[in-house]
Amino acid sequence: VIVTFPLTIFMCVKIVKEYERAVIFRLGRITDRKAKGPGLFLILPCTDNFVKVDLRTVSFDIPPQEILTKDSVTVSVDGVVYFRVYCPISAVANVTNAHSSTRLLAQTTLRNVLGTKNLAELLSDREGISLSMQEALDEATHPWGIKVERVEIKDVKLPHQLQRAMAAEAEASREARAKIIAAEGEMNASRALKEASLVMADSPSALQLRYLQTLNTIAAEKNSTIVFPLPIDIIQQFMHWKA
């Protein structure tokens, strides 16, 4: 370095960006327990080499996985994982490829976690499942210098036959609720009619007023034929006079 100075200065000075760190190996050993950067740092040619590590958050999609749930239902589930490197030295020294290893571990963790859930939990408790996966991944990748920030379940695909069965079940449930509501309405209407009949029985003039109201309603609709109900007592009196 001294003999070829200043030409070797360009080989000794290296630069890493704000979101990067450099792990330096000198004769095969890590020179410092702390990564270099950001900015300028010096290395010795021929004896030193370094590995750049990106500290930014990385996201990747978990490919759709065919999973057998706890209640023996086959579903296809995919997701997304967000992680970052928090310890560059561990990410370089403890694992061959931290990113690839995290991707493979995420697929296995998805299968293991969802295999302990039934279909109802899978459809209704996605947030809890995502949290369980995040905790399991974070614990497993901690020795690699990886911090799993977030895990999300993207889509749950059910077999077509199961979709039709669930749709038929939901439709039957809606029809049952509709029949119950209609029956309750009929019961309330019958109670109201009973109360109205008791009121009319106490006041005979109320029945005549109801007749007039009915005629008024029919006449407003411009009908050509009007059927007017008559009490049976009046008809019986006419028949008696005729006889």
C-alpha atoms as one frame of an Amber mdcrd trajectory, in Angstrom:
protein
   0.000   0.000   0.000   2.824   2.400   0.888   4.874   1.650  -2.270   1.964
   2.046  -4.656   0.449   5.053  -2.866  -1.601   6.997  -4.005  -2.914   4.439
  -6.509  -3.940   1.987  -3.807  -5.974   4.618  -1.985  -8.804   3.909  -4.414
  -8.703   0.257  -3.411  -8.646   1.007   0.311 -11.513   3.482   0.523 -15.021
   2.089   0.281 -18.433   3.705   0.624 -21.724   2.279   1.840 -25.071   4.046
   1.678 -27.241   5.176   4.570 -29.374   2.010   4.503 -26.388  -0.365   4.143
 -23.756  -1.786   6.458 -20.472  -3.522   5.652 -19.200  -6.642   7.443 -15.393
  -6.790   7.015 -13.441 -10.073   6.975  -9.667  -9.898   7.503  -7.915 -13.135
   6.698 -11.248 -14.900   7.052 -12.136 -13.475  10.441 -14.577 -10.690  11.260
 -12.448  -7.697  12.265 -14.986  -5.997  14.509 -18.194  -7.077  16.222 -19.844
  -4.014  14.753 -20.601  -3.483  11.078 -19.117  -0.473   9.293 -21.125   2.362
   7.817 -22.780   4.357   6.616 -20.260   6.507   4.747 -16.490   5.959   4.217
 -14.377   3.164   5.674 -10.946   1.685   4.940  -9.904  -1.863   4.075  -6.524
  -3.462   3.339  -6.183  -4.846  -0.199  -5.568  -8.585  -0.556  -6.264  -9.308
   3.123  -9.701  -7.752   3.604 -12.998  -8.364   1.911 -16.433  -7.140   2.924
 -20.081  -8.008   2.471 -22.774  -5.359   2.118 -26.032  -5.906   4.006 -29.218
  -4.001   3.206 -31.110  -2.870   6.338 -34.319  -1.819   4.588 -37.583  -3.659
   5.127 -38.113  -6.426   2.580 -41.463  -7.923   1.637 -42.213 -11.156  -0.179
 -45.277 -13.206  -1.053 -45.792 -16.648   0.410 -46.843 -18.904  -2.497 -50.283
 -20.528  -2.171 -50.042 -23.508   0.159 -52.430 -26.488   0.129 -53.222 -26.955
   3.828 -55.335 -29.535   5.646 -57.097 -27.819   8.529 -57.839 -29.345  11.931
 -61.349 -30.350  10.807 -59.997 -32.105   7.662 -60.816 -29.398   5.097 -58.319
 -28.713   2.300 -57.794 -24.993   1.625 -55.297 -22.935  -0.354 -53.781 -20.044
   1.616 -51.217 -17.409   0.668 -49.769 -14.450   2.537 -47.150 -11.716   2.685
 -44.246 -11.215   5.104 -42.342  -8.023   5.967 -38.913  -8.337   7.590 -35.607
  -6.507   7.940 -32.026  -7.230   9.031 -31.302  -5.777  12.457 -27.888  -7.435
  12.991 -25.731  -7.512   9.818 -23.020  -9.673  11.389 -25.467 -12.421  12.379
 -27.140 -12.266   8.959 -23.765 -12.890   7.285 -22.037 -15.241   9.725 -24.911
 -17.411  11.028 -26.800 -18.278   7.819 -25.831 -18.776   4.194 -28.667 -16.733
   2.696 -30.844 -14.961   5.238 -33.507 -13.848   2.731 -33.950 -17.257   1.119
 -33.995 -19.021   4.473 -36.687 -16.654   5.777 -38.851 -17.298   2.703 -38.653
 -21.072   3.118 -39.280 -20.856   6.858 -42.364 -18.659   6.252 -43.921 -21.342
   4.037 -43.315 -24.037   6.652 -44.609 -21.845   9.474 -47.784 -21.081   7.508
 -48.482 -24.791   7.144 -47.725 -25.577  10.793 -49.849 -22.752  12.225 -52.877
 -23.259   9.980 -52.763 -27.010  10.494 -53.802 -26.441  14.127 -56.840 -24.302
  13.192 -60.261 -25.360  11.986 -62.014 -23.740   9.035 -64.176 -21.401  11.137
 -61.112 -20.017  12.961 -59.244 -19.636   9.686 -62.044 -17.535   8.175 -62.853
 -15.425  11.234 -59.548 -15.001  13.118 -57.043 -13.940  10.481 -55.536 -11.299
  12.735 -54.800 -13.817  15.486 -53.304 -16.282  12.986 -51.094 -13.546  11.508
 -49.869 -12.615  14.991 -49.064 -16.246  15.801 -47.108 -16.611  12.569 -45.209
 -13.383  13.227 -44.184 -14.520  16.722 -43.086 -17.957  15.468 -41.089 -16.511
  12.559 -39.504 -13.805  14.693 -38.343 -16.343  17.266 -36.924 -18.695  14.626
 -35.072 -15.976  12.664 -33.662 -14.149  15.701 -30.293 -16.020  15.533 -30.017
 -14.950  11.878 -30.259 -11.246  12.726 -33.728 -11.011  11.134 -36.653  -9.046
  12.602 -40.084 -10.069  11.266 -42.194  -6.915  11.376 -45.521  -8.075   9.987
 -47.283 -11.133   8.571 -50.607 -10.964   6.738 -52.914 -13.652   5.345 -53.886
 -12.508   1.846 -56.406 -15.003   0.533 -58.118 -18.229   1.574 -59.408 -20.296
  -1.334 -62.005 -22.962  -0.588 -62.970 -25.905  -2.832 -65.939 -25.158  -5.107
 -68.069 -27.905  -3.562 -67.452 -26.484  -0.098 -68.323 -22.988  -1.322 -71.647
 -24.233  -2.689 -72.373 -26.099   0.553 -71.608 -23.014   2.654 -73.764 -20.853
   0.370 -76.676 -23.308   0.682 -76.268 -23.336   4.461 -76.259 -19.536   4.619
 -79.332 -19.341   2.360 -81.201 -21.847   4.524 -80.286 -19.867   7.628 -81.580
 -16.647   6.041 -84.840 -18.333   5.005 -85.316 -19.680   8.541 -84.819 -16.211
  10.013 -87.260 -14.744   7.462 -89.929 -17.298   8.415 -89.440 -16.532  12.097
 -89.805 -12.796  11.457 -92.938 -13.368   9.337 -94.456 -15.564  12.041 -93.761
 -12.923  14.678 -95.422 -10.329  12.435 -98.511 -12.513  12.006 -98.695 -13.030
  15.762 -98.484  -9.285  16.439-101.112  -8.598  13.743-103.500 -11.177  15.233
-103.131  -9.601  18.669-103.892  -6.175  17.201-106.966  -7.550  15.406-108.144
  -9.177  18.619-107.865  -5.877  20.488-109.688  -4.069  17.650-112.516  -6.609
  17.676-112.952  -6.133  21.433-113.188  -2.372  20.967-115.769  -2.734  18.158
-117.801  -5.181  20.237-118.104  -2.603  23.014-119.136   0.154  20.564-121.439
  -0.922  17.662-121.104   2.510  16.020-117.394   1.903  15.566-118.231  -0.904
  13.124-120.407   1.438  11.042-117.599   4.011  10.967-115.255   1.290   9.801
-117.675   0.474   6.954-117.713   4.117   5.889-113.942   4.315   6.018-113.664
   1.229   3.851-116.059   2.725   1.277-114.042   5.929   1.235-110.853   3.990
   0.583-112.433   1.955  -2.240-113.947   5.053  -3.883-110.543   6.759  -3.953
-109.220   3.982  -6.203-111.892   4.717  -8.893-113.329   1.215  -8.984-116.434
   0.545 -11.102-117.779  -2.145  -8.753-118.072  -1.734  -4.988-119.024  -4.632
  -2.748-120.566  -3.311   0.450-120.828  -5.773   3.334-124.078  -5.838   5.311
-124.587  -7.242   8.754-126.272 -10.637   8.865-128.845  -9.326  11.359-130.262
  -6.843   8.855-130.571  -9.513   6.147-132.349 -11.856   8.551-134.877  -9.094
   9.401-135.649  -8.583   5.674-136.167 -12.312   5.219-138.485 -12.370   8.236
-140.615  -9.510   6.839-140.868 -11.199   3.453-142.005 -14.368   5.035
